[in-house]
PDB file of C-alpha atoms in Angstrom:
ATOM      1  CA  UNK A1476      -2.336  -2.501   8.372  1.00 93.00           C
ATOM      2  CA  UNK A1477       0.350  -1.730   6.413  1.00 96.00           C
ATOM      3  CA  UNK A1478       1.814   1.912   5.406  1.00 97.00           C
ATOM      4  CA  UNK A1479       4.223   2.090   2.618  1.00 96.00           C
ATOM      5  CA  UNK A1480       5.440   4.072  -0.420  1.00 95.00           C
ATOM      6  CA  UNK A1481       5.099   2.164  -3.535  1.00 94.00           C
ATOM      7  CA  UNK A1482       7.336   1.917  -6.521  1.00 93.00           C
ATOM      8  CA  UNK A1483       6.932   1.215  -9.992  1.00 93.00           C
ATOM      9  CA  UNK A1484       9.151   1.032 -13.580  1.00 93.00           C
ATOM     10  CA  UNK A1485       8.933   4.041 -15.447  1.00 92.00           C
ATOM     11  CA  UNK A1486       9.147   3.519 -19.639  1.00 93.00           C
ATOM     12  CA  UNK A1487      13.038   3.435 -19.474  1.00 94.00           C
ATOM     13  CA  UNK A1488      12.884   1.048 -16.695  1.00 93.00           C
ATOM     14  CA  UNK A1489      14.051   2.690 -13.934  1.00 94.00           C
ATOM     15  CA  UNK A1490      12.720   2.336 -10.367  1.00 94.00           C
ATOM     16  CA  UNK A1491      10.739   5.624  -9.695  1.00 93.00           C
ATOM     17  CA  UNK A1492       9.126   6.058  -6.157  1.00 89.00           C
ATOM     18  CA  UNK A1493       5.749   7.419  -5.371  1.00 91.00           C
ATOM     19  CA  UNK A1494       5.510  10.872  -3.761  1.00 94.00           C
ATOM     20  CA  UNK A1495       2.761   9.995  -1.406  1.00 95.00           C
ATOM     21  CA  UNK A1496       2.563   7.149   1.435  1.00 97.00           C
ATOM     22  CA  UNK A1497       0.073   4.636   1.171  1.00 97.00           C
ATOM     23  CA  UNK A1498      -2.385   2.932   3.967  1.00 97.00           C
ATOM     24  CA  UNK A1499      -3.401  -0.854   3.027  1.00 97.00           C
ATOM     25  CA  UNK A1500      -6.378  -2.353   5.916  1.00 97.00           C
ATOM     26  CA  UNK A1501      -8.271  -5.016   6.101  1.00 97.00           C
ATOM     27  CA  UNK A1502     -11.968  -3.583   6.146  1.00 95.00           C
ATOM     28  CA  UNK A1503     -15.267  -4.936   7.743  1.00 94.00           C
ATOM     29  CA  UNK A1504     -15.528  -7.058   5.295  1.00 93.00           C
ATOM     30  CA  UNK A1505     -12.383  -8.832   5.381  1.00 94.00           C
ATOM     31  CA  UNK A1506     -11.176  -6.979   2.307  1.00 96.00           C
ATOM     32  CA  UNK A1507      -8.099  -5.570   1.389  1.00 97.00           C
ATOM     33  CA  UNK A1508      -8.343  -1.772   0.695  1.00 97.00           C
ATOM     34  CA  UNK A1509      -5.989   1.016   0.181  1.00 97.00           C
ATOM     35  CA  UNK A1510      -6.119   4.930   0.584  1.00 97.00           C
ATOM     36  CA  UNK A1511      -3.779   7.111  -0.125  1.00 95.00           C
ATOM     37  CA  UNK A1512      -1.708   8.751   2.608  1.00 95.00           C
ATOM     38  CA  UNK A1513       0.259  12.058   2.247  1.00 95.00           C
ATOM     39  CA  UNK A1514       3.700  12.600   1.472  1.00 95.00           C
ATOM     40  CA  UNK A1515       4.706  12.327   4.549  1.00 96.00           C
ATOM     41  CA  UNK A1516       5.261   8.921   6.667  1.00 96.00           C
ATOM     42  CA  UNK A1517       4.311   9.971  10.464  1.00 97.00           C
ATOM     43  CA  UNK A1518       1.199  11.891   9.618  1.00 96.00           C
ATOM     44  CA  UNK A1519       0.070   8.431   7.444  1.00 97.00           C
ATOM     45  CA  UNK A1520       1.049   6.106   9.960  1.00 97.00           C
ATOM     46  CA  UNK A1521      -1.622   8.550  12.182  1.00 97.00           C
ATOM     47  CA  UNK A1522      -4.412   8.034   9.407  1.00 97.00           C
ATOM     48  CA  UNK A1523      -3.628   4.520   9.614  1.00 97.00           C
ATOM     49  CA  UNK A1524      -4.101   3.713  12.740  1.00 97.00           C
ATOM     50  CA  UNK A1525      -7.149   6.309  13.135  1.00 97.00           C
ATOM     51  CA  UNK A1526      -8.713   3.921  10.238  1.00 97.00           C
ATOM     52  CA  UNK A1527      -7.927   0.961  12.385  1.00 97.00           C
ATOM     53  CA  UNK A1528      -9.972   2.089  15.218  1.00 96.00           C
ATOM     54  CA  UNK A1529     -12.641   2.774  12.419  1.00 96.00           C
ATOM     55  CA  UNK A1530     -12.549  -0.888  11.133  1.00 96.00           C
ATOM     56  CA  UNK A1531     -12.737  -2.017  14.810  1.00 95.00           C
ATOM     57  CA  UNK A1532     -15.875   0.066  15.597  1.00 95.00           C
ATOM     58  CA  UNK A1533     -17.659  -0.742  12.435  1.00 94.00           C
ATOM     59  CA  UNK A1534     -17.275  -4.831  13.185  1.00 93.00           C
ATOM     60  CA  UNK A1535     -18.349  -4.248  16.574  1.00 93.00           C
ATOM     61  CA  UNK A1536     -21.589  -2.617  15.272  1.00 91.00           C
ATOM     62  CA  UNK A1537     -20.212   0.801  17.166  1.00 92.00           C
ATOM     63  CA  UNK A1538     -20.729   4.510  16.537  1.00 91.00           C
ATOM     64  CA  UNK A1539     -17.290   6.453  16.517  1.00 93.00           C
ATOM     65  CA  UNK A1540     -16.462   8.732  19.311  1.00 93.00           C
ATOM     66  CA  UNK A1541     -16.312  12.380  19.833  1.00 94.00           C
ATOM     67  CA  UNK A1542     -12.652  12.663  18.679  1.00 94.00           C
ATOM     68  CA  UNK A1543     -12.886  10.263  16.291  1.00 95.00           C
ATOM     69  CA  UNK A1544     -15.497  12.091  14.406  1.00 94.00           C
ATOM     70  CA  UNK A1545     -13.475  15.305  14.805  1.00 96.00           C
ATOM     71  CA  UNK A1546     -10.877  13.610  12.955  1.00 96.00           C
ATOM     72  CA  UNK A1547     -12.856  12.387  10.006  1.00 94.00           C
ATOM     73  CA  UNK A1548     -14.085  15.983   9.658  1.00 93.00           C
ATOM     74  CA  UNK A1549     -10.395  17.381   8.799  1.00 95.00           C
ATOM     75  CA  UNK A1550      -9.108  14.005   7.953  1.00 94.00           C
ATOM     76  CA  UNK A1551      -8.216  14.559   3.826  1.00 93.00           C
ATOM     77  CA  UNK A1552     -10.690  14.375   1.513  1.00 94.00           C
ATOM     78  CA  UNK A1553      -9.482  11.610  -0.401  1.00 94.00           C
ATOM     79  CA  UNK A1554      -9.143   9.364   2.580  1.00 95.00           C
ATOM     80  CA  UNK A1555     -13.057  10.483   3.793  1.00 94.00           C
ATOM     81  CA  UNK A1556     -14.646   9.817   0.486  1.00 94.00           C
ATOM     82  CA  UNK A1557     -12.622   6.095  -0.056  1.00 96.00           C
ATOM     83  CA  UNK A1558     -13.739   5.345   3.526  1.00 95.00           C
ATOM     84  CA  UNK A1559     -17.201   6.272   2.999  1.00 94.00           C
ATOM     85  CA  UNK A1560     -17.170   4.336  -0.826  1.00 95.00           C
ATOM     86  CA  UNK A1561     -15.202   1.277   1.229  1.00 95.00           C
ATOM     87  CA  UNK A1562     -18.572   1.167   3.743  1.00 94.00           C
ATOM     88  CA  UNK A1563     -16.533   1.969   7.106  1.00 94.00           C
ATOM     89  CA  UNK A1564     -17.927   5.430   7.609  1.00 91.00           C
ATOM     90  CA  UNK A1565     -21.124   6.538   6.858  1.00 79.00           C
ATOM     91  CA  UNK A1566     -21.994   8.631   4.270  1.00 56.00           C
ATOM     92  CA  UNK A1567     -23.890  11.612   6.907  1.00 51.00           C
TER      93      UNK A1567
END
């Protein structure tokens, strides 16, 4: 797992930072994803880990818990719907 803020060249070739944090995981699948994070580092360093423990479950053929599914429920939108598209949560 990595969390980090990337950067990239604008047209005049200066170094312009994104506003928002980034997550990059290994999935299930041995795949390198990434979801976007908010613009703020703690709070994405929390989704990151909290997708962590969903990688983990989903290779060990296990159901999330309790407070785990809590989380998904608020967790952002963006970050549900890549999980879901990525195969680590389920869809219901």
């Amino acid at each position: 797992m990595r969390v980090y803020k990337p950067k990239r060249r604008d047209k005049n070739g200066n170094l312009v930072k994104y506003e928002r944090w980034y997550v990059e995981f290994w999935d299930h699948n041995r795949r390198m994803r990434r979801v976007p994070g908010l613009k703020s580092k703690k709070p994405t360093v929390e989704i990151a880990r909290k997708i962590d423990q969903l990688v983990a479950l989903r290779m060990a053929g296990q159901k999330p818990d309790t407070a785990l599914i809590r989380w998904l429920e608020v967790a952002p939108p963006i970050v549900r719907n890549k999980l879901a598209k990525f195969g680590v949560v389920g869809t219901e």
